[in-house]
């Protein structure tokens, strides 16, 4: 175990070693190619190649070096490991926003997700990302507590609906009542347009589930600050399938918006 860790440490201690081995696994290369690819000096490349040869990871044919099967195996393994660590680093601070019922999703399914986190100097980064996705879709569905996500962009959201954005929102009754009483001018035209459907549900998730044309997003709501702290969006088929199924389960149990229902 220690020797394996030593080999990992050897490879990752200098970034150019991983780059060089991966490059040699792709195709044979000269020293000059490796210097250009890695940005390392001639002496550093020479020392690295000798160390690779000592481990039988590479072989030399004329002026070119190429990875052996062992070297290619190591290159693939370290690339996969680094990719997994990069995914973990990206998700580390937002993983707690993921729904408990989404635990059946593989981490690989969200490895390519776009993660947008609120910053001290830019608290509306998640909202801005949401707006950019909203501008590119023709159909939008949402289930959850949407106030923190939609209130900051209520003017643009209203315009999109009036202009033809097919929209369906599943709200808790108190949230729907707050929006209707606080922003009556923003609600009238969208509701009259026929493009907005509002449904009510008494037991919605604490996160927000957004469904766009070909992408889904999960918004992480912080009840203490009353703001959206993170938005995770992806077009991964596994996540989209889960989102569709989850949304439909809430939709089936929802009821239409009426004055009596809100009251």
mmCIF file of C-alpha atoms in Angstrom:
data_model
loop_
_atom_site.group_PDB
_atom_site.id
_atom_site.type_symbol
_atom_site.label_atom_id
_atom_site.label_comp_id
_atom_site.label_asym_id
_atom_site.label_seq_id
_atom_site.Cartn_x
_atom_site.Cartn_y
_atom_site.Cartn_z
ATOM 1 C CA UNK A 1 0.000 0.000 0.000
ATOM 2 C CA UNK A 2 2.813 2.399 0.867
ATOM 3 C CA UNK A 3 4.593 1.749 -2.435
ATOM 4 C CA UNK A 4 1.399 2.410 -4.384
ATOM 5 C CA UNK A 5 0.933 5.675 -2.497
ATOM 6 C CA UNK A 6 4.560 6.526 -3.206
ATOM 7 C CA UNK A 7 3.970 6.048 -6.933
ATOM 8 C CA UNK A 8 0.869 8.246 -6.820
ATOM 9 C CA UNK A 9 2.832 10.875 -4.912
ATOM 10 C CA UNK A 10 5.649 10.688 -7.460
ATOM 11 C CA UNK A 11 3.259 11.265 -10.348
ATOM 12 C CA UNK A 12 1.177 14.024 -8.785
ATOM 13 C CA UNK A 13 3.953 15.889 -6.966
ATOM 14 C CA UNK A 14 4.726 17.715 -10.227
ATOM 15 C CA UNK A 15 1.926 18.485 -12.656
ATOM 16 C CA UNK A 16 4.189 18.027 -15.685
ATOM 17 C CA UNK A 17 4.692 14.320 -14.901
ATOM 18 C CA UNK A 18 0.994 13.525 -15.282
ATOM 19 C CA UNK A 19 0.792 15.689 -18.393
ATOM 20 C CA UNK A 20 3.829 14.000 -19.925
ATOM 21 C CA UNK A 21 2.672 10.441 -19.228
ATOM 22 C CA UNK A 22 -0.840 11.130 -20.530
ATOM 23 C CA UNK A 23 0.637 12.735 -23.651
ATOM 24 C CA UNK A 24 2.872 9.697 -24.274
ATOM 25 C CA UNK A 25 -0.118 7.395 -23.812
ATOM 26 C CA UNK A 26 -1.878 9.280 -26.585
ATOM 27 C CA UNK A 27 0.939 8.923 -29.162
ATOM 28 C CA UNK A 28 4.736 8.788 -29.484
ATOM 29 C CA UNK A 29 6.432 12.129 -28.878
ATOM 30 C CA UNK A 30 9.881 13.689 -29.012
ATOM 31 C CA UNK A 31 11.530 15.552 -26.148
ATOM 32 C CA UNK A 32 10.747 18.811 -27.914
ATOM 33 C CA UNK A 33 7.062 17.855 -28.121
ATOM 34 C CA UNK A 34 7.017 17.078 -24.417
ATOM 35 C CA UNK A 35 8.697 20.345 -23.496
ATOM 36 C CA UNK A 36 6.075 22.237 -25.487
ATOM 37 C CA UNK A 37 3.204 20.170 -24.065
ATOM 38 C CA UNK A 38 4.265 20.402 -20.423
ATOM 39 C CA UNK A 39 6.070 23.746 -20.326
ATOM 40 C CA UNK A 40 8.880 22.066 -18.402
ATOM 41 C CA UNK A 41 12.583 22.682 -19.027
ATOM 42 C CA UNK A 42 14.779 20.358 -21.086
ATOM 43 C CA UNK A 43 16.572 19.063 -17.975
ATOM 44 C CA UNK A 44 13.276 18.409 -16.189
ATOM 45 C CA UNK A 45 11.896 16.491 -19.164
ATOM 46 C CA UNK A 46 15.100 14.457 -19.380
ATOM 47 C CA UNK A 47 14.917 13.523 -15.701
ATOM 48 C CA UNK A 48 11.223 12.676 -15.988
ATOM 49 C CA UNK A 49 11.792 10.413 -18.969
ATOM 50 C CA UNK A 50 14.554 8.552 -17.139
ATOM 51 C CA UNK A 51 12.263 8.046 -14.155
ATOM 52 C CA UNK A 52 9.489 6.783 -16.446
ATOM 53 C CA UNK A 53 11.922 4.391 -18.154
ATOM 54 C CA UNK A 54 13.092 3.062 -14.775
ATOM 55 C CA UNK A 55 9.472 2.186 -14.029
ATOM 56 C CA UNK A 56 8.997 0.651 -17.504
ATOM 57 C CA UNK A 57 6.193 3.081 -18.232
ATOM 58 C CA UNK A 58 7.740 4.246 -21.488
ATOM 59 C CA UNK A 59 10.091 3.018 -24.175
ATOM 60 C CA UNK A 60 12.236 4.852 -26.712
ATOM 61 C CA UNK A 61 12.096 4.182 -30.440
ATOM 62 C CA UNK A 62 14.576 6.311 -32.300
ATOM 63 C CA UNK A 63 13.991 9.928 -31.351
ATOM 64 C CA UNK A 64 10.487 9.259 -30.049
ATOM 65 C CA UNK A 65 9.191 8.079 -26.696
ATOM 66 C CA UNK A 66 5.933 6.171 -26.250
ATOM 67 C CA UNK A 67 4.037 4.664 -23.350
ATOM 68 C CA UNK A 68 4.158 0.948 -22.741
ATOM 69 C CA UNK A 69 0.952 -0.906 -21.924
ATOM 70 C CA UNK A 70 1.849 -0.479 -18.258
ATOM 71 C CA UNK A 71 2.440 3.237 -18.731
ATOM 72 C CA UNK A 72 -0.846 3.649 -20.607
ATOM 73 C CA UNK A 73 -2.625 1.796 -17.800
ATOM 74 C CA UNK A 74 -1.131 4.147 -15.190
ATOM 75 C CA UNK A 75 -1.964 7.213 -17.317
ATOM 76 C CA UNK A 76 -5.600 6.142 -17.645
ATOM 77 C CA UNK A 77 -5.865 5.327 -13.946
ATOM 78 C CA UNK A 78 -4.449 8.645 -12.748
ATOM 79 C CA UNK A 79 -6.598 10.560 -15.237
ATOM 80 C CA UNK A 80 -9.717 8.856 -13.889
ATOM 81 C CA UNK A 81 -8.647 9.514 -10.304
ATOM 82 C CA UNK A 82 -7.968 13.193 -10.964
ATOM 83 C CA UNK A 83 -11.315 13.493 -12.747
ATOM 84 C CA UNK A 84 -13.116 12.001 -9.754
ATOM 85 C CA UNK A 85 -11.334 14.346 -7.343
ATOM 86 C CA UNK A 86 -12.202 17.339 -9.524
ATOM 87 C CA UNK A 87 -15.853 16.253 -9.472
ATOM 88 C CA UNK A 88 -15.761 15.897 -5.688
ATOM 89 C CA UNK A 89 -14.193 19.345 -5.300
ATOM 90 C CA UNK A 90 -16.888 20.891 -7.492
ATOM 91 C CA UNK A 91 -19.729 19.248 -5.560
ATOM 92 C CA UNK A 92 -18.254 19.363 -2.064
ATOM 93 C CA UNK A 93 -19.837 22.628 -0.940
ATOM 94 C CA UNK A 94 -23.211 22.059 -2.620
ATOM 95 C CA UNK A 95 -23.792 18.355 -2.090
ATOM 96 C CA UNK A 96 -25.990 18.981 0.938
ATOM 97 C CA UNK A 97 -28.454 20.798 -1.345
ATOM 98 C CA UNK A 98 -29.127 17.615 -3.291
ATOM 99 C CA UNK A 99 -32.471 16.032 -2.392
ATOM 100 C CA UNK A 100 -32.415 12.940 -0.210
ATOM 101 C CA UNK A 101 -34.573 11.132 -2.768
ATOM 102 C CA UNK A 102 -31.893 11.829 -5.397
ATOM 103 C CA UNK A 103 -29.428 9.564 -3.605
ATOM 104 C CA UNK A 104 -30.114 6.879 -6.179
ATOM 105 C CA UNK A 105 -28.457 9.117 -8.772
ATOM 106 C CA UNK A 106 -24.846 8.287 -9.419
ATOM 107 C CA UNK A 107 -22.253 10.956 -8.703
ATOM 108 C CA UNK A 108 -21.015 10.429 -12.245
ATOM 109 C CA UNK A 109 -24.420 11.621 -13.462
ATOM 110 C CA UNK A 110 -23.766 15.093 -12.087
ATOM 111 C CA UNK A 111 -20.043 15.213 -12.810
ATOM 112 C CA UNK A 112 -20.610 17.606 -15.730
ATOM 113 C CA UNK A 113 -23.150 19.774 -13.928
ATOM 114 C CA UNK A 114 -22.728 23.527 -13.861
ATOM 115 C CA UNK A 115 -22.440 24.569 -10.217
ATOM 116 C CA UNK A 116 -23.171 28.209 -9.445
ATOM 117 C CA UNK A 117 -22.655 29.343 -5.852
ATOM 118 C CA UNK A 118 -23.541 32.704 -4.324
ATOM 119 C CA UNK A 119 -20.522 34.789 -3.368
ATOM 120 C CA UNK A 120 -20.199 37.575 -0.825
ATOM 121 C CA UNK A 121 -19.539 40.108 -3.588
ATOM 122 C CA UNK A 122 -22.063 38.506 -5.977
ATOM 123 C CA UNK A 123 -24.995 37.044 -4.016
ATOM 124 C CA UNK A 124 -27.191 36.765 -7.102
ATOM 125 C CA UNK A 125 -24.893 34.480 -9.126
ATOM 126 C CA UNK A 126 -27.345 31.517 -8.881
ATOM 127 C CA UNK A 127 -30.274 33.751 -9.848
ATOM 128 C CA UNK A 128 -28.336 35.138 -12.813
ATOM 129 C CA UNK A 129 -27.507 31.617 -13.969
ATOM 130 C CA UNK A 130 -31.185 30.721 -13.651
ATOM 131 C CA UNK A 131 -32.177 33.736 -15.768
ATOM 132 C CA UNK A 132 -29.698 32.745 -18.479
ATOM 133 C CA UNK A 133 -31.296 29.279 -18.649
ATOM 134 C CA UNK A 134 -34.778 30.779 -18.626
ATOM 135 C CA UNK A 135 -33.947 32.907 -21.662
ATOM 136 C CA UNK A 136 -33.048 29.812 -23.674
ATOM 137 C CA UNK A 137 -36.128 27.704 -22.990
ATOM 138 C CA UNK A 138 -39.637 27.590 -24.454
ATOM 139 C CA UNK A 139 -41.166 25.609 -21.609
ATOM 140 C CA UNK A 140 -40.526 25.981 -17.902
ATOM 141 C CA UNK A 141 -41.780 23.977 -14.947
ATOM 142 C CA UNK A 142 -40.996 24.457 -11.293
ATOM 143 C CA UNK A 143 -41.837 22.715 -8.020
ATOM 144 C CA UNK A 144 -40.795 23.908 -4.590
ATOM 145 C CA UNK A 145 -40.234 27.185 -2.793
ATOM 146 C CA UNK A 146 -39.652 29.539 -5.684
ATOM 147 C CA UNK A 147 -39.780 32.979 -4.042
ATOM 148 C CA UNK A 148 -36.032 33.370 -3.462
ATOM 149 C CA UNK A 149 -35.321 32.278 -7.029
ATOM 150 C CA UNK A 150 -38.056 34.103 -8.945
ATOM 151 C CA UNK A 151 -38.622 37.247 -6.879
ATOM 152 C CA UNK A 152 -35.290 38.901 -7.868
ATOM 153 C CA UNK A 153 -36.096 38.399 -11.570
ATOM 154 C CA UNK A 154 -39.868 38.849 -11.409
ATOM 155 C CA UNK A 155 -39.966 41.538 -14.131
ATOM 156 C CA UNK A 156 -38.157 39.417 -16.715
ATOM 157 C CA UNK A 157 -40.070 36.317 -15.687
ATOM 158 C CA UNK A 158 -43.361 38.167 -16.221
ATOM 159 C CA UNK A 159 -42.254 39.382 -19.657
ATOM 160 C CA UNK A 160 -41.212 35.897 -20.752
ATOM 161 C CA UNK A 161 -44.568 34.416 -19.766
ATOM 162 C CA UNK A 162 -46.569 37.159 -21.463
ATOM 163 C CA UNK A 163 -44.397 36.718 -24.581
ATOM 164 C CA UNK A 164 -45.264 33.035 -24.768
ATOM 165 C CA UNK A 165 -43.157 31.057 -22.301
ATOM 166 C CA UNK A 166 -45.225 27.993 -21.376
ATOM 167 C CA UNK A 167 -44.950 27.914 -17.590
ATOM 168 C CA UNK A 168 -46.243 25.668 -14.825
ATOM 169 C CA UNK A 169 -45.456 26.263 -11.164
ATOM 170 C CA UNK A 170 -46.318 24.012 -8.244
ATOM 171 C CA UNK A 171 -46.420 26.217 -5.150
ATOM 172 C CA UNK A 172 -47.202 25.849 -1.466
ATOM 173 C CA UNK A 173 -50.439 27.770 -0.759
ATOM 174 C CA UNK A 174 -48.769 30.367 1.483
ATOM 175 C CA UNK A 175 -46.194 31.194 -1.202
ATOM 176 C CA UNK A 176 -48.858 31.552 -3.872
ATOM 177 C CA UNK A 177 -50.899 33.764 -1.546
ATOM 178 C CA UNK A 178 -47.878 35.967 -0.834
ATOM 179 C CA UNK A 179 -47.104 36.442 -4.528
ATOM 180 C CA UNK A 180 -50.730 37.216 -5.455
ATOM 181 C CA UNK A 181 -51.124 39.779 -2.679
ATOM 182 C CA UNK A 182 -47.661 41.374 -2.955
ATOM 183 C CA UNK A 183 -47.290 41.505 -6.748
ATOM 184 C CA UNK A 184 -50.827 41.644 -8.183
ATOM 185 C CA UNK A 185 -49.648 43.627 -11.220
ATOM 186 C CA UNK A 186 -47.048 40.967 -12.012
ATOM 187 C CA UNK A 187 -49.583 38.154 -11.723
ATOM 188 C CA UNK A 188 -52.543 39.545 -13.674
ATOM 189 C CA UNK A 189 -51.131 39.533 -17.215
ATOM 190 C CA UNK A 190 -49.318 36.170 -16.967
ATOM 191 C CA UNK A 191 -52.435 34.454 -15.604
ATOM 192 C CA UNK A 192 -54.639 36.067 -18.238
ATOM 193 C CA UNK A 193 -52.219 35.143 -21.023
ATOM 194 C CA UNK A 194 -53.005 31.460 -20.680
ATOM 195 C CA UNK A 195 -49.297 30.682 -20.602
ATOM 196 C CA UNK A 196 -49.090 30.314 -16.811
ATOM 197 C CA UNK A 197 -50.544 27.483 -14.770
ATOM 198 C CA UNK A 198 -50.219 27.536 -11.000
ATOM 199 C CA UNK A 199 -50.883 24.428 -8.934
ATOM 200 C CA UNK A 200 -50.871 24.099 -5.164
ATOM 201 C CA UNK A 201 -49.268 21.408 -3.056
ATOM 202 C CA UNK A 202 -49.044 21.226 0.746
ATOM 203 C CA UNK A 203 -45.886 19.137 1.033
ATOM 204 C CA UNK A 204 -43.265 20.371 -1.417
ATOM 205 C CA UNK A 205 -39.497 19.852 -1.090
ATOM 206 C CA UNK A 206 -37.352 22.526 0.524
ATOM 207 C CA UNK A 207 -35.227 22.719 -2.614
ATOM 208 C CA UNK A 208 -36.419 24.064 -5.961
ATOM 209 C CA UNK A 209 -36.760 21.758 -8.952
ATOM 210 C CA UNK A 210 -36.525 23.558 -12.296
ATOM 211 C CA UNK A 211 -37.264 21.854 -15.614
ATOM 212 C CA UNK A 212 -36.281 23.606 -18.827
ATOM 213 C CA UNK A 213 -36.543 22.281 -22.399
ATOM 214 C CA UNK A 214 -33.513 20.017 -22.192
ATOM 215 C CA UNK A 215 -31.957 20.837 -18.853
ATOM 216 C CA UNK A 216 -32.871 20.590 -15.179
ATOM 217 C CA UNK A 217 -31.668 22.565 -12.186
ATOM 218 C CA UNK A 218 -31.808 22.203 -8.426
ATOM 219 C CA UNK A 219 -31.802 25.394 -6.389
ATOM 220 C CA UNK A 220 -30.508 25.367 -2.835
ATOM 221 C CA UNK A 221 -32.527 27.653 -0.591
ATOM 222 C CA UNK A 222 -31.156 28.980 2.690
ATOM 223 C CA UNK A 223 -34.079 29.710 5.067
ATOM 224 C CA UNK A 224 -31.885 31.788 7.383
ATOM 225 C CA UNK A 225 -30.879 34.306 4.733
ATOM 226 C CA UNK A 226 -33.947 33.831 2.560
ATOM 227 C CA UNK A 227 -31.733 33.544 -0.530
ATOM 228 C CA UNK A 228 -30.717 30.967 -3.090
ATOM 229 C CA UNK A 229 -27.225 29.833 -2.179
ATOM 230 C CA UNK A 230 -26.571 27.480 -5.079
ATOM 231 C CA UNK A 231 -27.918 26.363 -8.432
ATOM 232 C CA UNK A 232 -26.839 23.025 -9.932
ATOM 233 C CA UNK A 233 -27.926 22.462 -13.532
ATOM 234 C CA UNK A 234 -27.280 19.630 -15.956
ATOM 235 C CA UNK A 235 -28.569 17.920 -19.086
ATOM 236 C CA UNK A 236 -27.449 14.445 -17.965
ATOM 237 C CA UNK A 237 -30.151 11.934 -19.049
ATOM 238 C CA UNK A 238 -30.148 10.147 -15.676
ATOM 239 C CA UNK A 239 -30.807 13.392 -13.805
ATOM 240 C CA UNK A 240 -33.414 14.596 -16.316
ATOM 241 C CA UNK A 241 -35.293 11.299 -16.000
ATOM 242 C CA UNK A 242 -35.261 11.572 -12.203
ATOM 243 C CA UNK A 243 -36.439 15.208 -12.372
ATOM 244 C CA UNK A 244 -39.332 14.390 -14.711
ATOM 245 C CA UNK A 245 -40.473 11.542 -12.496
ATOM 246 C CA UNK A 246 -40.182 13.615 -9.321
ATOM 247 C CA UNK A 247 -42.012 16.587 -10.813
ATOM 248 C CA UNK A 248 -44.869 14.413 -12.084
ATOM 249 C CA UNK A 249 -45.280 12.830 -8.661
ATOM 250 C CA UNK A 250 -45.850 16.283 -7.146
ATOM 251 C CA UNK A 251 -48.054 17.345 -10.049
ATOM 252 C CA UNK A 252 -50.387 14.383 -9.639
ATOM 253 C CA UNK A 253 -50.992 15.317 -6.005
ATOM 254 C CA UNK A 254 -51.413 19.062 -6.690
ATOM 255 C CA UNK A 255 -54.629 21.042 -7.070
ATOM 256 C CA UNK A 256 -55.464 24.071 -9.220
ATOM 257 C CA UNK A 257 -54.960 27.584 -7.941
ATOM 258 C CA UNK A 258 -58.221 29.205 -6.799
ATOM 259 C CA UNK A 259 -58.966 32.100 -4.498
ATOM 260 C CA UNK A 260 -60.518 29.679 -2.020
ATOM 261 C CA UNK A 261 -57.508 27.358 -2.145
ATOM 262 C CA UNK A 262 -55.082 30.191 -1.448
ATOM 263 C CA UNK A 263 -57.242 31.507 1.362
#
